[in-house]
Every structure is written in structure tokens, then in C-alpha cells.
Amino acid sequence: MTMRTMAAPVAFSSIDPVFARAEREGRSFLFEHEVYAILRAAGIGVPRTLFVPTGRKVAARDLAGFRGAEVVLKIVSPLIQHKTDVGGVVFAKKSAAAVNAAVKAMTAGVLGRFDERAARDVAPSQRGVLVCEKVDFEKLGFGTELLVGVRTTREFGPVVTFGAGGVEVEFLNARLKDRQAVGIASAHLLKERNVPALVAGLAVSDKLVKPFRGRGAVLRPEELNRTLLRMAALAARYSPFGRSRYVIEEMGVNPFVVRAGKLVPLDGLCRFS
């Protein structure tokens, strides 16, 4: 692509193997760290992560590249979609001993949330734990968490969606005026010149890219535009009309947050066919 905000091409050759590996395992969805791998290949910055397979312990050298004094631990299992609901997300001190102890306690705690029969299925399904950098991000109230998603629809093909994110997104969006809650565009038709009109007037983007109550803008419009265009590029490539044998049925980052003027994903999902 020759867009000014898309200077570096999307590394599609690095993305197809991610889908292929999941397909070989009989999955039609990706784990969070696999979503991050796709975002990274698309030129979108992601937090530092380390996938630790079940049975392996973390060593001090594994944590050397992580910022801060704490890390975030997330359970990885095909049977657990909402990790927080079952205690599958915890914070730990950034030391090998603390992380390994926290992993053991979290794994036992997650199994304890299920009845005996369900636990027998969940236990062997656990692939491991994802160690994530604890991201220090801008706290803005409304607008702190953003959602960017792509979806293949029957009527319009692949579409890109942008708006407020977080657990209260549906509640908040229902109370905003028409055309202030969310922007939606065709992934195949979205061009760089169209992005400003897509996000103009949205309550969440105005709060990010414009000064607010004596505080300067926390995000440059070009950074927001670039992220949306790269998500659109993924949706267009991995659509029924794209050049890959894989189709992204639904892919979402909720939330994106702002750190040092950049959008950083803190979670991600993807279903594909």
C-alpha cells in the first residue's frame, strides 16, 4: 500500500502461518498471543508477551525484557473465552519465583470455579499462561478504552468498526447521540482520505485527538488513522474476496489504550474460517 500512514507494508507472509497452525490444531479461533502476532505483522505495536506452555517454569532471563515491577498473567485455554470471569487474569511481581507461584495459584483457582465434571475437561485443555507486560496508559475516563473490530458480514462484506471500548461499551453507546457512538466502514472501500470523515464527530475520537479541559491531545490523528487503515487492510486481505484461503469472520481489540501517543492493544480475539 502506498498510503502515507501505511509506509511499511503489512507482512501477510507472517500472518498466514498463524492461521495455518491453528487450523492444524482443529481451532477456528486464535489465542490472544496469536492475535498479537497478527497485529505485530500488520505494523501495530503490541505489549511484550511470553507464552509459557503448561508444565514449563519461568526463568529470570525470560522476564528480563519486561518493563515495570509487575507483569500480567492470563490463562490460555480453548475452553475459556472470558478469562477475568473465572479468575484467569492476575498480577504478579516481576520475579521468576513470584510468577511461578502466581501461575500455580491461578491455575488451581480457575479449576475451582468449575464443577467437578467441567473441571475434568478444562484441566487438560489449558495450554499454558501468557505473561504480559503491564502497560501504563493514559487514564481519561470515557475514552480510556477503545474498540477496533473487523467483521465479515453477509450484506457488506468485511467492515471495520471503531468506538469506545471496555465492559460498559454497549451501555455508553446506547446513550450517545446518533453518529457519535461508533464509526463503521467497508474494509475494501476505506481509503486514507476517508478516515477523517469516519471518525469526525465521534465522542471518543474527539476526546483523544483534541485538547480537553486544559489537557492537550493524547493521540495524533495520524496514529488513529494508521491503526484503522491497518485493521482494514487485514479485513480486506482475509475476506471472502481476498487473496488468502483464510477468512477473518470476526476480529476485535477491546481495549486499545493510549501509551506515549501510541495505541496499544490489551486484549484481542479472532474467529476465522
CSV table of C-alpha atoms in Angstrom, one decimal:
chain,number,residue,atom,x,y,z
A,1,MET,CA,0.0,0.0,0.0
A,2,THR,CA,1.2,3.5,-0.8
A,3,MET,CA,-0.6,5.5,1.9
A,4,ARG,CA,1.4,8.0,3.9
A,5,THR,CA,0.1,6.4,7.1
A,6,MET,CA,0.9,2.9,5.8
A,7,ALA,CA,4.5,3.4,4.9
A,8,ALA,CA,5.5,-0.1,5.9
A,9,PRO,CA,3.6,-2.9,4.1
A,10,VAL,CA,1.6,-5.5,6.1
A,11,ALA,CA,3.7,-8.7,6.4
A,12,PHE,CA,1.0,-11.0,5.2
A,13,SER,CA,3.6,-13.8,4.7
A,14,SER,CA,4.0,-13.9,8.5
A,15,ILE,CA,0.2,-14.0,9.2
A,16,ASP,CA,-0.9,-17.0,7.1
A,17,PRO,CA,1.2,-19.4,9.2
A,18,VAL,CA,-0.6,-18.2,12.3
A,19,PHE,CA,-3.9,-19.3,10.9
A,20,ALA,CA,-2.4,-22.5,9.5
A,21,ARG,CA,-1.1,-23.6,12.9
A,22,ALA,CA,-4.5,-23.0,14.5
A,23,GLU,CA,-6.2,-24.9,11.7
A,24,ARG,CA,-3.8,-27.9,12.1
A,25,GLU,CA,-4.9,-27.9,15.8
A,26,GLY,CA,-8.6,-28.0,14.8
A,27,ARG,CA,-9.2,-24.5,16.0
A,28,SER,CA,-11.3,-21.8,14.2
A,29,PHE,CA,-10.2,-19.1,16.7
A,30,LEU,CA,-6.9,-17.7,17.8
A,31,PHE,CA,-5.4,-17.3,21.2
A,32,GLU,CA,-4.6,-13.8,22.4
A,33,HIS,CA,-0.8,-14.1,21.7
A,34,GLU,CA,-1.6,-15.2,18.2
A,35,VAL,CA,-3.8,-12.2,17.7
A,36,TYR,CA,-0.8,-10.1,18.9
A,37,ALA,CA,1.4,-11.8,16.3
A,38,ILE,CA,-1.0,-10.8,13.6
A,39,LEU,CA,-1.2,-7.2,14.8
A,40,ARG,CA,2.6,-7.0,15.0
A,41,ALA,CA,2.9,-8.3,11.4
A,42,ALA,CA,0.3,-5.6,10.4
A,43,GLY,CA,2.6,-2.9,11.9
A,44,ILE,CA,0.6,-2.3,15.0
A,45,GLY,CA,2.6,-2.1,18.2
A,46,VAL,CA,1.7,-4.7,20.9
A,47,PRO,CA,2.8,-5.2,24.5
A,48,ARG,CA,5.6,-7.5,25.3
A,49,THR,CA,4.4,-11.1,25.9
A,50,LEU,CA,5.7,-14.5,26.7
A,51,PHE,CA,3.7,-17.7,26.2
A,52,VAL,CA,4.6,-20.3,28.8
A,53,PRO,CA,3.3,-23.8,28.0
A,54,THR,CA,1.8,-25.9,30.7
A,55,GLY,CA,4.5,-27.7,32.7
A,56,ARG,CA,7.2,-25.2,32.0
A,57,LYS,CA,8.5,-22.7,34.6
A,58,VAL,CA,9.5,-19.1,34.0
A,59,ALA,CA,13.2,-18.3,34.5
A,60,ALA,CA,14.7,-14.9,35.4
A,61,ARG,CA,16.0,-14.4,31.9
A,62,ASP,CA,12.5,-14.8,30.5
A,63,LEU,CA,11.4,-11.7,32.3
A,64,ALA,CA,14.4,-9.5,31.7
A,65,GLY,CA,12.9,-7.6,28.8
A,66,PHE,CA,9.6,-6.7,30.6
A,67,ARG,CA,9.1,-3.2,31.8
A,68,GLY,CA,8.0,-2.2,35.3
A,69,ALA,CA,7.8,-4.1,38.6
A,70,GLU,CA,4.8,-6.2,37.7
A,71,VAL,CA,3.5,-8.4,34.9
A,72,VAL,CA,0.0,-9.6,34.0
A,73,LEU,CA,-0.7,-13.4,33.8
A,74,LYS,CA,-3.5,-14.7,31.6
A,75,ILE,CA,-4.7,-18.3,31.4
A,76,VAL,CA,-4.6,-19.8,27.9
A,77,SER,CA,-7.3,-22.4,27.2
A,78,PRO,CA,-9.6,-23.0,24.2
A,79,LEU,CA,-12.5,-23.6,26.7
A,80,ILE,CA,-12.1,-20.2,28.5
A,81,GLN,CA,-13.1,-17.2,26.4
A,82,HIS,CA,-13.7,-14.7,29.3
A,83,LYS,CA,-10.6,-15.1,31.4
A,84,THR,CA,-11.5,-12.5,34.0
A,85,ASP,CA,-14.8,-14.2,34.9
A,86,VAL,CA,-13.0,-17.3,36.1
A,87,GLY,CA,-10.0,-15.7,37.8
A,88,GLY,CA,-7.8,-16.3,34.8
A,89,VAL,CA,-6.1,-12.8,34.9
A,90,VAL,CA,-3.8,-11.9,37.8
A,91,PHE,CA,-0.9,-9.5,38.5
A,92,ALA,CA,2.4,-10.7,39.8
A,93,LYS,CA,5.7,-9.3,40.9
A,94,LYS,CA,8.2,-9.4,38.1
A,95,SER,CA,10.4,-12.2,39.5
A,96,ALA,CA,10.6,-15.8,38.4
A,97,ALA,CA,9.6,-17.1,41.9
A,98,ALA,CA,6.6,-14.8,42.1
A,99,VAL,CA,5.4,-15.6,38.6
A,100,ASN,CA,5.7,-19.3,39.0
A,101,ALA,CA,3.8,-19.2,42.3
A,102,ALA,CA,1.1,-17.0,40.8
A,103,VAL,CA,0.7,-19.3,37.8
A,104,LYS,CA,0.3,-22.3,40.1
A,105,ALA,CA,-2.3,-20.5,42.3
A,106,MET,CA,-4.2,-19.1,39.3
A,107,THR,CA,-4.4,-22.5,37.6
A,108,ALA,CA,-5.8,-24.1,40.7
A,109,GLY,CA,-8.2,-21.1,41.3
A,110,VAL,CA,-9.5,-21.3,37.7
A,111,LEU,CA,-10.3,-25.0,38.1
A,112,GLY,CA,-12.0,-24.3,41.4
A,113,ARG,CA,-14.6,-22.1,39.6
A,114,PHE,CA,-15.9,-25.2,37.7
A,115,ASP,CA,-17.9,-28.1,39.0
A,116,GLU,CA,-16.1,-31.5,39.1
A,117,ARG,CA,-17.3,-32.7,35.7
A,118,ALA,CA,-16.4,-29.4,33.9
A,119,ALA,CA,-13.1,-29.2,35.6
A,120,ARG,CA,-12.1,-32.6,34.1
A,121,ASP,CA,-12.5,-31.1,30.7
A,122,VAL,CA,-10.9,-27.7,31.5
A,123,ALA,CA,-7.8,-29.1,33.2
A,124,PRO,CA,-6.3,-30.9,30.2
A,125,SER,CA,-7.4,-28.1,27.8
A,126,GLN,CA,-5.1,-25.5,29.5
A,127,ARG,CA,-2.3,-24.8,27.0
A,128,GLY,CA,-0.4,-22.6,29.4
A,129,VAL,CA,-0.2,-19.0,30.6
A,130,LEU,CA,0.5,-15.8,28.8
A,131,VAL,CA,2.9,-13.4,30.6
A,132,CYS,CA,2.1,-9.8,29.5
A,133,GLU,CA,3.8,-6.5,30.1
A,134,LYS,CA,1.8,-4.3,32.5
A,135,VAL,CA,1.0,-1.3,30.3
A,136,ASP,CA,1.0,2.1,32.0
A,137,PHE,CA,-1.6,4.0,29.9
A,138,GLU,CA,-3.5,7.3,29.8
A,139,LYS,CA,-6.4,7.4,32.2
A,140,LEU,CA,-9.1,9.6,30.6
A,141,GLY,CA,-12.4,8.3,32.0
A,142,PHE,CA,-14.6,7.9,28.9
A,143,GLY,CA,-12.2,7.3,26.1
A,144,THR,CA,-9.6,5.5,28.1
A,145,GLU,CA,-10.5,2.2,26.4
A,146,LEU,CA,-11.2,1.9,22.7
A,147,LEU,CA,-12.6,-0.8,20.5
A,148,VAL,CA,-11.5,-1.6,16.9
A,149,GLY,CA,-13.0,-4.5,15.3
A,150,VAL,CA,-13.5,-6.2,11.9
A,151,ARG,CA,-16.3,-8.5,10.9
A,152,THR,CA,-17.3,-10.3,7.7
A,153,THR,CA,-21.0,-9.6,7.1
A,154,ARG,CA,-23.3,-11.1,4.6
A,155,GLU,CA,-24.6,-7.8,3.3
A,156,PHE,CA,-21.5,-5.6,3.1
A,157,GLY,CA,-18.5,-8.0,3.2
A,158,PRO,CA,-15.7,-7.1,5.7
A,159,VAL,CA,-16.4,-4.0,7.7
A,160,VAL,CA,-14.3,-2.1,10.2
A,161,THR,CA,-15.8,-0.7,13.4
A,162,PHE,CA,-14.3,1.9,15.8
A,163,GLY,CA,-15.7,3.4,19.0
A,164,ALA,CA,-15.4,3.4,22.8
A,165,GLY,CA,-14.4,0.1,24.3
A,166,GLY,CA,-14.4,-1.6,27.7
A,167,VAL,CA,-17.0,-3.6,29.6
A,168,GLU,CA,-19.6,-0.8,29.5
A,169,VAL,CA,-19.3,-0.1,25.8
A,170,GLU,CA,-22.9,-1.1,24.9
A,171,PHE,CA,-24.3,0.9,27.9
A,172,LEU,CA,-22.4,4.0,26.9
A,173,ASN,CA,-23.0,3.8,23.2
A,174,ALA,CA,-26.8,3.4,23.7
A,175,ARG,CA,-26.8,6.7,25.4
A,176,LEU,CA,-24.8,8.7,22.8
A,177,LYS,CA,-26.5,10.7,20.1
A,178,ASP,CA,-26.8,9.1,16.6
A,179,ARG,CA,-23.4,9.1,14.7
A,180,GLN,CA,-21.5,9.9,17.9
A,181,ALA,CA,-21.0,6.3,19.2
A,182,VAL,CA,-19.3,4.3,16.5
A,183,GLY,CA,-17.9,4.6,13.1
A,184,ILE,CA,-18.3,1.8,10.6
A,185,ALA,CA,-16.8,1.4,7.1
A,186,SER,CA,-16.2,-1.1,4.4
A,187,ALA,CA,-12.7,-2.5,4.6
A,188,HIS,CA,-12.4,-2.7,0.8
A,189,LEU,CA,-13.6,0.9,0.3
A,190,LEU,CA,-11.9,2.6,3.2
A,191,LYS,CA,-9.1,4.9,1.9
A,192,GLU,CA,-6.8,7.2,3.8
A,193,ARG,CA,-8.7,10.3,2.6
A,194,ASN,CA,-11.9,8.8,4.0
A,195,VAL,CA,-10.7,8.1,7.6
A,196,PRO,CA,-11.1,11.7,8.9
A,197,ALA,CA,-14.8,11.7,7.9
A,198,LEU,CA,-15.3,8.3,9.5
A,199,VAL,CA,-14.0,9.4,12.9
A,200,ALA,CA,-15.1,13.0,12.8
A,201,GLY,CA,-17.7,13.8,15.4
A,202,LEU,CA,-17.4,10.5,17.3
A,203,ALA,CA,-17.4,11.3,21.0
A,204,VAL,CA,-14.4,9.1,21.8
A,205,SER,CA,-12.2,10.3,19.0
A,206,ASP,CA,-12.8,14.0,19.7
A,207,LYS,CA,-11.6,13.4,23.3
A,208,LEU,CA,-8.5,11.7,22.1
A,209,VAL,CA,-7.3,13.9,19.2
A,210,LYS,CA,-8.4,17.3,20.5
A,211,PRO,CA,-7.5,19.3,23.7
A,212,PHE,CA,-9.8,18.5,26.6
A,213,ARG,CA,-10.2,20.7,29.7
A,214,GLY,CA,-6.7,22.1,29.7
A,215,ARG,CA,-5.1,18.9,28.7
A,216,GLY,CA,-3.5,18.6,25.2
A,217,ALA,CA,-4.5,15.9,22.8
A,218,VAL,CA,-3.2,12.5,23.8
A,219,LEU,CA,-3.2,11.0,20.3
A,220,ARG,CA,-2.3,12.4,16.9
A,221,PRO,CA,-5.0,11.9,14.3
A,222,GLU,CA,-2.4,10.2,12.1
A,223,GLU,CA,-1.8,7.4,14.7
A,224,LEU,CA,-5.6,6.7,14.9
A,225,ASN,CA,-5.9,6.8,11.1
A,226,ARG,CA,-2.9,4.4,10.7
A,227,THR,CA,-4.3,1.9,13.1
A,228,LEU,CA,-7.7,1.9,11.4
A,229,LEU,CA,-6.2,1.5,8.0
A,230,ARG,CA,-4.0,-1.4,9.0
A,231,MET,CA,-7.0,-3.2,10.6
A,232,ALA,CA,-8.9,-2.5,7.3
A,233,ALA,CA,-6.0,-4.0,5.4
A,234,LEU,CA,-6.3,-7.2,7.4
A,235,ALA,CA,-10.0,-7.4,6.9
A,236,ALA,CA,-9.7,-6.9,3.2
A,237,ARG,CA,-7.0,-9.4,2.7
A,238,TYR,CA,-8.7,-12.1,4.9
A,239,SER,CA,-12.2,-11.7,3.4
A,240,PRO,CA,-14.2,-13.9,1.0
A,241,PHE,CA,-12.8,-11.6,-1.7
A,242,GLY,CA,-9.2,-11.5,-0.5
A,243,ARG,CA,-6.1,-13.4,-1.7
A,244,SER,CA,-5.8,-15.8,1.2
A,245,ARG,CA,-7.6,-19.1,1.8
A,246,TYR,CA,-8.4,-17.9,5.3
A,247,VAL,CA,-11.3,-15.5,6.2
A,248,ILE,CA,-11.5,-13.4,9.3
A,249,GLU,CA,-15.1,-13.8,10.5
A,250,GLU,CA,-14.6,-11.6,13.5
A,251,MET,CA,-11.5,-9.9,15.0
A,252,GLY,CA,-11.6,-7.4,17.7
A,253,VAL,CA,-9.3,-5.5,20.0
A,254,ASN,CA,-11.0,-4.4,23.2
A,255,PRO,CA,-9.4,-2.4,24.5
A,256,PHE,CA,-6.9,-0.4,22.7
A,257,VAL,CA,-5.3,2.2,25.2
A,258,VAL,CA,-3.0,5.1,24.6
A,259,ARG,CA,0.6,5.0,25.9
A,260,ALA,CA,3.0,7.7,24.9
A,261,GLY,CA,0.9,8.8,22.0
A,262,LYS,CA,0.5,5.3,20.6
A,263,LEU,CA,-2.4,2.9,20.5
A,264,VAL,CA,-1.6,-0.3,22.4
A,265,PRO,CA,-3.9,-3.4,22.5
A,266,LEU,CA,-4.5,-5.1,25.8
A,267,ASP,CA,-6.7,-7.9,24.6
A,268,GLY,CA,-7.7,-9.4,21.3
A,269,LEU,CA,-9.9,-12.1,19.8
A,270,CYS,CA,-10.2,-13.6,16.3
A,271,ARG,CA,-12.6,-16.2,14.7
A,272,PHE,CA,-11.7,-17.4,11.3
A,273,SER,CA,-12.8,-19.9,8.6
